[in-house]
GROMACS .gro file of C-alpha atoms in nm:
model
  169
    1UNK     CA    1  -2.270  11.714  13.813
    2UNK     CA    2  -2.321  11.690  13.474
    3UNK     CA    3  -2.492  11.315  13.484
    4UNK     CA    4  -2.774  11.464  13.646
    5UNK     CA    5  -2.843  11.784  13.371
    6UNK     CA    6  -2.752  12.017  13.657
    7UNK     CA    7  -2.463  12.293  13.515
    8UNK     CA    8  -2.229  12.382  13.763
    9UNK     CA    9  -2.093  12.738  13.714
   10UNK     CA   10  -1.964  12.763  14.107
   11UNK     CA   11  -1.713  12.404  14.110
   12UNK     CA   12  -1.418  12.644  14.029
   13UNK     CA   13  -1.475  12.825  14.398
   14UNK     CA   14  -1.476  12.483  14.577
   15UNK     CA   15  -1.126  12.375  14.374
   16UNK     CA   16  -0.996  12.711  14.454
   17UNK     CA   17  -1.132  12.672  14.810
   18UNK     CA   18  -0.962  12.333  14.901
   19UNK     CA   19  -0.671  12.451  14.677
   20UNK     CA   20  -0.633  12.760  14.914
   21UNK     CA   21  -0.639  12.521  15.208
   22UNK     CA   22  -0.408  12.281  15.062
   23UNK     CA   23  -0.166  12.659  15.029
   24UNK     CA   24  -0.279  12.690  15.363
   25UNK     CA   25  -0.198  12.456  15.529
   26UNK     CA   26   0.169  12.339  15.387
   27UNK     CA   27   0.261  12.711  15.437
   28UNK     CA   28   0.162  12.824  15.731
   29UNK     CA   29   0.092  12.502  15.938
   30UNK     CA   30   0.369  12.308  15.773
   31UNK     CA   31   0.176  11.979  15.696
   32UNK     CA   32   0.329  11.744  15.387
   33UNK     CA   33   0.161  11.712  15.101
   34UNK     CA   34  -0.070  11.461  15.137
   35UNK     CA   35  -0.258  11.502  15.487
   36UNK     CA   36  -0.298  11.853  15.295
   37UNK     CA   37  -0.396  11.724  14.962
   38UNK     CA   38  -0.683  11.535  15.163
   39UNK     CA   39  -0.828  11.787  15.384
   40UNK     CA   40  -0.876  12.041  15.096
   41UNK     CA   41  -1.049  11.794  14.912
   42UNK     CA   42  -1.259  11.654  15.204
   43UNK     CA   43  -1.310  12.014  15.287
   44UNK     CA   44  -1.417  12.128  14.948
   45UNK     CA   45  -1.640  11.816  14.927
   46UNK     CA   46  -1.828  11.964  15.256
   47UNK     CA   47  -1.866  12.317  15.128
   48UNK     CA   48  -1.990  12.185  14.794
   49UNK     CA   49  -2.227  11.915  14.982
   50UNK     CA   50  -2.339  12.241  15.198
   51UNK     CA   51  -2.362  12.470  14.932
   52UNK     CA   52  -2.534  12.226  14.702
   53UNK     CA   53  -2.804  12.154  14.918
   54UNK     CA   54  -2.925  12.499  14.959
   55UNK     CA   55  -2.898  12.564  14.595
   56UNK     CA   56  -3.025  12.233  14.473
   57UNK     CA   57  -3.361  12.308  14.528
   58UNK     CA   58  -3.383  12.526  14.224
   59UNK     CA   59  -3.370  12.364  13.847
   60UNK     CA   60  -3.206  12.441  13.506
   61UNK     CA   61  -3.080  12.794  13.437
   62UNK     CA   62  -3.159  12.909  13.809
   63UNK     CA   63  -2.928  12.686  13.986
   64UNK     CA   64  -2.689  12.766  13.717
   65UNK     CA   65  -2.681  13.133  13.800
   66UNK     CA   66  -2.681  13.053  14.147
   67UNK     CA   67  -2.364  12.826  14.124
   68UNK     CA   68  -2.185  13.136  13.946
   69UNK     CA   69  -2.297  13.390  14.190
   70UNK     CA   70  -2.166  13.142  14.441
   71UNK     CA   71  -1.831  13.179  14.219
   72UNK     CA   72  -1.853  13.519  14.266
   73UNK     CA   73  -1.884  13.523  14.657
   74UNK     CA   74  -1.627  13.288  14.690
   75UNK     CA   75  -1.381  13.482  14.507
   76UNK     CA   76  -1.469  13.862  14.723
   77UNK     CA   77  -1.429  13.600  15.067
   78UNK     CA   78  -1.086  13.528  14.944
   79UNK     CA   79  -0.998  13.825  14.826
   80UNK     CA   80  -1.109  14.072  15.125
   81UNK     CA   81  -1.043  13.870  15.397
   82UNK     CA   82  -0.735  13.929  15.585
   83UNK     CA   83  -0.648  13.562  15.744
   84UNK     CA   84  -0.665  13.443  15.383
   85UNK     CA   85  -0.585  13.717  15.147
   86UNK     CA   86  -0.230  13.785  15.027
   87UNK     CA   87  -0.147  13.941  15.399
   88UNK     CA   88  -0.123  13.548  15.517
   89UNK     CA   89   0.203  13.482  15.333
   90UNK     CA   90   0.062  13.296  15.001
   91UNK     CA   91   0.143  13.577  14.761
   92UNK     CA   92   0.555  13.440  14.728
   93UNK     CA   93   0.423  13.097  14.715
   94UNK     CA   94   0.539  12.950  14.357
   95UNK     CA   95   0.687  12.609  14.266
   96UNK     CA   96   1.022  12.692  14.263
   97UNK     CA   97   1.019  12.828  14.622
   98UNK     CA   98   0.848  12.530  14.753
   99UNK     CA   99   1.050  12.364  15.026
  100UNK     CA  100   1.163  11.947  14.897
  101UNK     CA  101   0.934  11.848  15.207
  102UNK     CA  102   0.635  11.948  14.923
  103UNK     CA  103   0.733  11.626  14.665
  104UNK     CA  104   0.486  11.405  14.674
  105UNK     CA  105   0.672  11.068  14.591
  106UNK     CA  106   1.028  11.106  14.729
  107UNK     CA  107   1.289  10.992  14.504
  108UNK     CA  108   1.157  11.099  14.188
  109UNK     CA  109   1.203  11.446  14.198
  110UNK     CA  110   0.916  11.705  14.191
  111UNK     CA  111   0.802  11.675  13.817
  112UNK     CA  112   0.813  11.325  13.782
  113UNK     CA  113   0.634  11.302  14.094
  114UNK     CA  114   0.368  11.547  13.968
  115UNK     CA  115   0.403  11.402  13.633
  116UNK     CA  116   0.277  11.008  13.742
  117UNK     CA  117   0.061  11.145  14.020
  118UNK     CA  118  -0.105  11.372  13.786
  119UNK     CA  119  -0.124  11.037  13.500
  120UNK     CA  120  -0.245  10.812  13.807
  121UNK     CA  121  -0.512  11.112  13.862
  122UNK     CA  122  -0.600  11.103  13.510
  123UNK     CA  123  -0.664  10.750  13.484
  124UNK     CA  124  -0.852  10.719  13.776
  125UNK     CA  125  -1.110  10.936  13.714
  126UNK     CA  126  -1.162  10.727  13.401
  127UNK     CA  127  -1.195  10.415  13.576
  128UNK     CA  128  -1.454  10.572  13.859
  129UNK     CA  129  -1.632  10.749  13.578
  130UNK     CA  130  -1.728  10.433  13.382
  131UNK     CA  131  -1.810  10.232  13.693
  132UNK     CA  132  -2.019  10.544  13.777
  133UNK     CA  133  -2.231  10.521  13.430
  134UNK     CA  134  -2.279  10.180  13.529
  135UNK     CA  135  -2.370  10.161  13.889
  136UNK     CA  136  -2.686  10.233  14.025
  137UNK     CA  137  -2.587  10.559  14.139
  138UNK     CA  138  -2.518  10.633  13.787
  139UNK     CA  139  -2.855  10.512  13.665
  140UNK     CA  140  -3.037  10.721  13.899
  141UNK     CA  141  -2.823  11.039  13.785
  142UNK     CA  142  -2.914  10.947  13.445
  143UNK     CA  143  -3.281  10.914  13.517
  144UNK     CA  144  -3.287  11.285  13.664
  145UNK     CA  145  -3.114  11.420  13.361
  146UNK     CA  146  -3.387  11.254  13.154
  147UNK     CA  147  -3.730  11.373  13.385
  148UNK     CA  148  -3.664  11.481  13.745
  149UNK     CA  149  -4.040  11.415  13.901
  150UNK     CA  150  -4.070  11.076  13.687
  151UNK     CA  151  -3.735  10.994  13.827
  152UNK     CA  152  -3.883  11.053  14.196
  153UNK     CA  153  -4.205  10.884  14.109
  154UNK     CA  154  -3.993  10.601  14.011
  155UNK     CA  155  -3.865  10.579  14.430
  156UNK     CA  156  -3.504  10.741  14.336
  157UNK     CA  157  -3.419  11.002  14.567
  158UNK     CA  158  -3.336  11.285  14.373
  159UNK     CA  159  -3.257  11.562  14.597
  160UNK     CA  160  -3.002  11.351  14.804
  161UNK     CA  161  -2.806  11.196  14.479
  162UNK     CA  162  -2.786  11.553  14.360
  163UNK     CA  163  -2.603  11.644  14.648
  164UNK     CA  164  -2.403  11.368  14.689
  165UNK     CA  165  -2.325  11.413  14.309
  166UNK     CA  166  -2.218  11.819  14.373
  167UNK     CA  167  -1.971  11.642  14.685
  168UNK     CA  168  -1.830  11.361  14.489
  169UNK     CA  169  -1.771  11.617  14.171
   0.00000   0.00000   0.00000
């Protein structure tokens, strides 16, 4: 969430979080790779939208520390629970065990398919990040960065495109 002058220490608990899921979800539950891909991100997107607004409220190095400590709790849920934790079956999941249901764009083969899905990734977030400097949405991001109570004066919601900026990121 950058745009807005907000650092986020905690984003690397709500990637591990849908990543987890995604593990989840084609181990255990047997889904293919993309109905799994999408509910760990839409997932992660709620926690972070959750998690965001209750730490949102606070500004500059506070919300920082509270995004790592967020980190941190993430990280002892994972690791002491037993549904999740290495009990569930995750610890002998690596890529070379991965059943050929797991390739994302049959025909390929698995690192080709990871290889242009990964470069389609890439080049996307390229594309949404320059339309996002230049939309409104991006403005208003901007104008927090800059002065967050001028930016509120000014009619732009802050609190709620803070949020929606900790989801989207």
């Amino acid at each position: 969430i950058g745009y807005t002058g907000y650092i986020n220490f905690g984003q690397v608990g709500f990637w591990g979080t849908g990543a987890y899921l995604y593990g989840i979800s084609t181990s255990a539950l047997g889904l293919e790779f993309w109905p799994s891909v999408l509910l760990g991100g839409i997932f992660a997107a709620i926690l972070a939208g959750i998690l965001g607004a209750i730490t949102l409220k606070l500004s500059g190095h506070y919300f920082s520390i509270a995004s790592l400590l967020l980190l941190i709790i993430v990280d002892v849920i994972f690791t002491n629970l037993r549904d999740v934790g290495p009990l569930f079956g995750l610890e002998n999941l690596r890529a070379e065990v991965l059943p050929p249901a797991v390739d994302p764009i049959p025909g390929l083969g698995v690192t080709m398919s990871y290889y242009y899905l990964l470069l389609a990734a890439a080049v996307g977030i390229v594309i949404f990040s320059i339309w996002l400097e230049r939309s409104r949405f991006g403005y208003g991001m901007e104008a927090i960065n800059e002065d967050e109570e001028v930016a509120e004066g000014l009619g732009i919601p802050a609190f709620r495109l803070k949020v929606l900026s900790i989801s989207l990121s």
